[in-house]
Short mmCIF file of C-alpha atoms and ligand atoms in Angstrom, two decimals:
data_model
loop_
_atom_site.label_atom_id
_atom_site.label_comp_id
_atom_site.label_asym_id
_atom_site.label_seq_id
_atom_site.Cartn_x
_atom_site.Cartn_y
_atom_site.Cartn_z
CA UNK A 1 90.03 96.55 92.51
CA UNK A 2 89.90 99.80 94.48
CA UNK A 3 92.50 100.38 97.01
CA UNK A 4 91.41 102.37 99.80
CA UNK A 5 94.17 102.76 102.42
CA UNK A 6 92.54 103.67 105.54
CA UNK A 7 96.15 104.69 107.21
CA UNK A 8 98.00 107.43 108.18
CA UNK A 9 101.07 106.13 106.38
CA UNK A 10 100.38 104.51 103.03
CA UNK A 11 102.77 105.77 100.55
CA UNK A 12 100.06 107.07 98.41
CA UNK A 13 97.31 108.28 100.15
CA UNK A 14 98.03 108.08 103.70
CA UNK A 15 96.25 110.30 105.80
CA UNK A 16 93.77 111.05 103.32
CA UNK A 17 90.90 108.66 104.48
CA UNK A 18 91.93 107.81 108.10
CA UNK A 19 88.43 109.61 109.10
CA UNK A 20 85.72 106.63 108.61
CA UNK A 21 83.34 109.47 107.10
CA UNK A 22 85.89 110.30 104.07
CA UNK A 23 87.28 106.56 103.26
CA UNK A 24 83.13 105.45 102.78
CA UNK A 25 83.40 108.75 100.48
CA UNK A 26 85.95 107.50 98.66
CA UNK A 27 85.06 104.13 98.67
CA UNK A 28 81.81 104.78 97.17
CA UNK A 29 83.04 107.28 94.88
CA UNK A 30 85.58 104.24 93.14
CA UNK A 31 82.20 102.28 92.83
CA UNK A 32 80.81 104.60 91.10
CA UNK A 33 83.75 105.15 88.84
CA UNK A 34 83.18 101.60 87.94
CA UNK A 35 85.20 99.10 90.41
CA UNK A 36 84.53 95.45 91.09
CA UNK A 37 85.85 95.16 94.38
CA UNK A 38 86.77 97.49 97.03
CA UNK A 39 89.96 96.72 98.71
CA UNK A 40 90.04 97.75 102.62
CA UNK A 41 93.25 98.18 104.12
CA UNK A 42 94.42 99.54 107.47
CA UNK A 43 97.75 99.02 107.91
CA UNK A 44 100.84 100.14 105.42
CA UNK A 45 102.85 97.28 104.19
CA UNK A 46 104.82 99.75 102.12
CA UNK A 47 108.94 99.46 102.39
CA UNK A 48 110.07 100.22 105.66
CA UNK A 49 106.83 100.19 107.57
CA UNK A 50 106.17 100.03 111.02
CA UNK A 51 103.86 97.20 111.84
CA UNK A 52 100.24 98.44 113.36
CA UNK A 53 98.68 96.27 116.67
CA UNK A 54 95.60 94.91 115.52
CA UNK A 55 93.04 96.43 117.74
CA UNK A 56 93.83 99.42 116.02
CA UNK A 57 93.69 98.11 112.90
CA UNK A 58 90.41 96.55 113.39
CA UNK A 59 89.40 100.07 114.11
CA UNK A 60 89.99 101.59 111.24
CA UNK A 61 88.75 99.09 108.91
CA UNK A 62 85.70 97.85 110.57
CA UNK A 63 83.00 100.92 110.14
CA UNK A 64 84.41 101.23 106.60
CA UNK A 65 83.83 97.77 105.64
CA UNK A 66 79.64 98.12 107.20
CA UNK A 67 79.17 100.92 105.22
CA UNK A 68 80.63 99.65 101.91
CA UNK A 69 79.60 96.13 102.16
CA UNK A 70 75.52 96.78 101.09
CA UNK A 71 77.25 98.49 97.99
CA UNK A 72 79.81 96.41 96.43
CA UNK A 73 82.29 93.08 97.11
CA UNK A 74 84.29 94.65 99.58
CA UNK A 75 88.10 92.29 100.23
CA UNK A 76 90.29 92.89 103.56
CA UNK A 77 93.82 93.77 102.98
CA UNK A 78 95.46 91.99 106.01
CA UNK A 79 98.07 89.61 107.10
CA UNK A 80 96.46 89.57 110.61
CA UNK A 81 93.82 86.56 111.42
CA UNK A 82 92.03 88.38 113.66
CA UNK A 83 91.08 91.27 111.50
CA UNK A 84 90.51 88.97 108.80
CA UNK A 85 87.92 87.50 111.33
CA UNK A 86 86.39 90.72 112.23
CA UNK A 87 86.47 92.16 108.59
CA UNK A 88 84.30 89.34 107.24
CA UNK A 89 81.62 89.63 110.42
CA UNK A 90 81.61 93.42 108.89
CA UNK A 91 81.35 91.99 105.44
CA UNK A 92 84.07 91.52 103.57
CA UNK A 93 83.80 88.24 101.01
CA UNK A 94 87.48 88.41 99.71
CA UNK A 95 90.48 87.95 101.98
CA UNK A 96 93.71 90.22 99.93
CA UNK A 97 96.47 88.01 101.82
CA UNK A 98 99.97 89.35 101.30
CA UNK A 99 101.46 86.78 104.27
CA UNK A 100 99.43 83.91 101.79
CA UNK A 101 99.72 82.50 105.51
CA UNK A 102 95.65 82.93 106.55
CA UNK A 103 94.05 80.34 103.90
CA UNK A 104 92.78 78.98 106.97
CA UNK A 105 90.21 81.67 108.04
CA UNK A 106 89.13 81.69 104.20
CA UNK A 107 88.30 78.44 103.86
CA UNK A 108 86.33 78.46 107.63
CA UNK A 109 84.57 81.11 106.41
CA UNK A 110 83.36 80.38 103.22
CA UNK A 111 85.34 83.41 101.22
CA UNK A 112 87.63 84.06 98.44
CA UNK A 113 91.68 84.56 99.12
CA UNK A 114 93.99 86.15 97.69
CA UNK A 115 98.00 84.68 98.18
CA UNK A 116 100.24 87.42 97.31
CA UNK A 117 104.01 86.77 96.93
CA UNK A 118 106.35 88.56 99.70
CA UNK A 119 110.41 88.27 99.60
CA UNK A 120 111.16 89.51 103.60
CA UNK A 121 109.24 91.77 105.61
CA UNK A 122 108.23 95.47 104.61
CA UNK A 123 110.38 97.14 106.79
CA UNK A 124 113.52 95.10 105.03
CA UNK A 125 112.71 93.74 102.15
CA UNK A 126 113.78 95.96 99.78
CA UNK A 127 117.35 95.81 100.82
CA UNK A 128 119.03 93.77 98.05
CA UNK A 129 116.48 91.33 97.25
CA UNK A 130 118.03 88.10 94.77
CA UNK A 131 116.56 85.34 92.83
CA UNK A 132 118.49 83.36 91.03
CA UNK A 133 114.97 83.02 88.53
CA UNK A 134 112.46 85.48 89.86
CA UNK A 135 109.68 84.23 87.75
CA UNK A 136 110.19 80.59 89.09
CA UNK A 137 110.40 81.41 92.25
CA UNK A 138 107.45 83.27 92.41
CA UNK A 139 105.43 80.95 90.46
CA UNK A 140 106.75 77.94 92.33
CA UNK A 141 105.80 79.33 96.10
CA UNK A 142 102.72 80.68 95.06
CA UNK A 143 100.87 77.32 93.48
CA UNK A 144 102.29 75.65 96.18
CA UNK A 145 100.26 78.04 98.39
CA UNK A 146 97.20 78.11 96.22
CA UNK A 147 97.40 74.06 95.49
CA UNK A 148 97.29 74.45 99.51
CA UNK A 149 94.33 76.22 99.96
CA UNK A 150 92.26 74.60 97.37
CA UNK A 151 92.86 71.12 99.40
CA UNK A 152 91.95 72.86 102.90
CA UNK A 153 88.17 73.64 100.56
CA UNK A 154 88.95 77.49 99.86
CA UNK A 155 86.67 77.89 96.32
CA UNK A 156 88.19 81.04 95.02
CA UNK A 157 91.82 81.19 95.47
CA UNK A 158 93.74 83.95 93.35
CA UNK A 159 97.28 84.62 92.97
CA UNK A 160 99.52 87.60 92.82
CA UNK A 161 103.22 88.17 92.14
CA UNK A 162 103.26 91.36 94.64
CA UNK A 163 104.84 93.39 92.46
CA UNK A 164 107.37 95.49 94.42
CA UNK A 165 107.35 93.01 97.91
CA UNK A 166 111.23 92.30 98.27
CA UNK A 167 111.58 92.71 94.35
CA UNK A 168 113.48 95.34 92.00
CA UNK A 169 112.24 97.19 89.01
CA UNK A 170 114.40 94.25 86.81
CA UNK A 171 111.83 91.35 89.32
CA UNK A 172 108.71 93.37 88.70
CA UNK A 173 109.38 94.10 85.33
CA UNK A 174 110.18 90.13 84.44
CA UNK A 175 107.25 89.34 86.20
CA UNK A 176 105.05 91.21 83.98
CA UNK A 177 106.46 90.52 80.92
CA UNK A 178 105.99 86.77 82.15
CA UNK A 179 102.93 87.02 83.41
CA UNK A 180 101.41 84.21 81.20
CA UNK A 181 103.25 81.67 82.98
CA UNK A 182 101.30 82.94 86.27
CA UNK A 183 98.15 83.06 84.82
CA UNK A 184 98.43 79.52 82.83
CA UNK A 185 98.84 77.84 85.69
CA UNK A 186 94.91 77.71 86.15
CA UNK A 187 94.23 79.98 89.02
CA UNK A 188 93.21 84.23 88.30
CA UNK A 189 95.84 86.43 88.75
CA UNK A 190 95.82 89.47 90.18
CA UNK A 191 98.50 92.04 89.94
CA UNK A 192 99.34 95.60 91.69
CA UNK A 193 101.56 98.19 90.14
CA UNK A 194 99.80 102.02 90.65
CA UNK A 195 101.98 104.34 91.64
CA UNK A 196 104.10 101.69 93.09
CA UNK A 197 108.15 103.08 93.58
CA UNK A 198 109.88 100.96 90.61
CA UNK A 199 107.13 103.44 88.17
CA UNK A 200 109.13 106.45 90.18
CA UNK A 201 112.65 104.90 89.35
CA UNK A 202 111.67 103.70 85.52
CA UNK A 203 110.21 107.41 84.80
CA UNK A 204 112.93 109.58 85.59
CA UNK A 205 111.52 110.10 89.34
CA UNK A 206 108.37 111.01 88.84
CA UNK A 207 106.59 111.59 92.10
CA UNK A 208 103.75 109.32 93.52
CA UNK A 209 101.40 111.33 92.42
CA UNK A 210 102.58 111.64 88.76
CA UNK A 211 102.37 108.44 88.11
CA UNK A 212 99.22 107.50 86.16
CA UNK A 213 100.72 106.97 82.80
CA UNK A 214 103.26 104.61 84.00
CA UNK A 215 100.15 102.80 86.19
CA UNK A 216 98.44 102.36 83.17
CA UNK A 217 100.97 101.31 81.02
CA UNK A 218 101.82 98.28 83.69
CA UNK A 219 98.34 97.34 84.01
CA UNK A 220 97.60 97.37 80.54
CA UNK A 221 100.86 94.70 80.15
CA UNK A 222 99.25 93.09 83.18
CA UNK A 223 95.70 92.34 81.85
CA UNK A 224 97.40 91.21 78.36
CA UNK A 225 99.66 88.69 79.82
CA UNK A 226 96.62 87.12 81.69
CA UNK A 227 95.91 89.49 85.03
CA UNK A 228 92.18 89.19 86.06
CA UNK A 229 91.88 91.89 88.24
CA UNK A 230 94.31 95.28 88.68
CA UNK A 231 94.70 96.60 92.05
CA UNK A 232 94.88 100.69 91.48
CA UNK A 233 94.14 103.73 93.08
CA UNK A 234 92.85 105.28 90.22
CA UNK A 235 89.67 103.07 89.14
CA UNK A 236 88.28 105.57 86.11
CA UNK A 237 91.50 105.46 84.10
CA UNK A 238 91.78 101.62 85.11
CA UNK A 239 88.49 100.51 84.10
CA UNK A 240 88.62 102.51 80.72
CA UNK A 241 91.98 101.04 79.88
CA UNK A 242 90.56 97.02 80.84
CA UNK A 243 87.79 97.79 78.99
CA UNK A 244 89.94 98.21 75.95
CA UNK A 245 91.86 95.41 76.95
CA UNK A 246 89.27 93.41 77.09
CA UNK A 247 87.58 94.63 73.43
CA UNK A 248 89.04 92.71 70.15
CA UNK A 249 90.49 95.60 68.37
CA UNK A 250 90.04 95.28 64.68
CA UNK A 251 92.01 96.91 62.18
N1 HH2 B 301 100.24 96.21 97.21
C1 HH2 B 301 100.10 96.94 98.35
C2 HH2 B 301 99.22 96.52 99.35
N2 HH2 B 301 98.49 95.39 99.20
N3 HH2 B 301 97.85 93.51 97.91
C3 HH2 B 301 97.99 92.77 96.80
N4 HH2 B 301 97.26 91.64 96.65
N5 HH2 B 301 98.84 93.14 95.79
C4 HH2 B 301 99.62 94.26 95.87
O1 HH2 B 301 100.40 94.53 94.93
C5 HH2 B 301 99.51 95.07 97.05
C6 HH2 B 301 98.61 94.65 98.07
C7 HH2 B 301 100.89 98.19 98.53
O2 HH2 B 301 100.24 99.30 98.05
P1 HH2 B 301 99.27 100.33 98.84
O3 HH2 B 301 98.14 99.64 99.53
O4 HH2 B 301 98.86 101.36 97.86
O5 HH2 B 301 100.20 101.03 99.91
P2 HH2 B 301 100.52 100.74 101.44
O6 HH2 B 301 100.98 99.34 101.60
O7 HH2 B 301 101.58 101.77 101.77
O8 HH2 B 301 99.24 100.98 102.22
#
């Protein structure tokens, strides 16, 4: 999965494809660099945040979606109905869910959702977030939301342990390392680490934009403890590292 942030504030790559004409770019370009899905976004839900009102939203996301749609599965990154609405007039099949609140407008619609696990609100939720048994927790709340949807008639329901969402590097790195007990429970997982701030903290501070190896490295744990799908801003790298994932190596 492709991110493609079209915002001037993502922590990554805000700013860089705000302009309709440059996200399609971009978006295209990940396609061609081998990505499954292309995940449309416009509005930051990094820590601290401000919240965006949804007209604008549905601005930015809207021409970007038409143009991408004819080329590849194209999933909205919102936790507002109405774009979710608007996103999937423009095209959009998936619904990338990080409320897990709109299961609702994916099953009247007929598309796949995506529940993603949030502790808080971005613009708090990184201040001092506890679990007495992060895994659990996580697990528990998100089959209860996915058990949810599947009853309301939503066909493709995926989970995700939103890796870095009210969590520290201790949560996300437990929840990768237990990953299998995600993925076992029957529904695909999908997980997002690239570039994400606990890689900063666990490599000595490495900036956002040094951050491949330590992307990799998470995704690679990821797809061996059962992820489906990685959520990344570099697709080449990712797709050559699932691919050997994926291959049986023999000595
Ligand atoms: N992470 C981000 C945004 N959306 N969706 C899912 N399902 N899983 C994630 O881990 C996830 C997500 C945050 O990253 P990014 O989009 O790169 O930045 P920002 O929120 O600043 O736009």
């Amino acid at each position: 999965m492709g991110i493609l942030n079209v915002t001037p504030d993502s922590f990554s790559d805000g700013g860089r494809y705000l302009d309709p004409e440059a996200a399609i770019g971009h978006g295209l370009a990940m396609v061609a660099d081998g990505a499954a899905v292309i995940d449309v976004g416009g509005e930051s839900t990094r820590p601290g945040a401000a919240p965006v009102a949804e007209a604008e939203e549905r601005r930015r996301v809207l021409p970007v979606i038409e143009a991408l749609a004819p080329h590849v599965r194209v999933s909205i990154d919102t936790r507002h109905a109405s774009v979710a609405e608007a996103a999937i007039g423009a095209g959009a099949t998936l619904l990338n869910d990080v409320s897990a609140t709109l299961h609702p407008v994916a099953a009247a619609h007929g598309v796949g959702w995506i529940a993603m696990h949030m502790r808080g609100e971005p613009p708090t939720m990184q201040d001092d977030p506890r679990y007495d048994d992060v895994v659990g927790e996580v697990r528990g709340y998100l089959l209860d939301r996915a058990e949810q949807a599947r009853a309301a008639g939503v066909g493709e329901v995926w989970i995700d342990p939103g890796i870095g969402f009210g969590k520290t590097a201790v949560h996300n790195l437990a929840l990768l390392r237990r990953l299998g007990e995600l993925a076992a429970a029957g529904f695909p997982v999908l997980v997002g680490t690239s570039r994400k701030g606990f890689l900063g903290a666990l490599t000595g501070g490495a900036p956002v934009d040094d951050r491949l190896e330590a992307s990799l490295a998470t995704a690679v744990v990821a797809a061996a403890n059962g992820a489906s799908m990685v959520r990344a801003h570099d697709v080449a790298h990712h797709v050559r590292a699932m691919r050997i994932v994926g291959e049986e190596v023999a000595a």
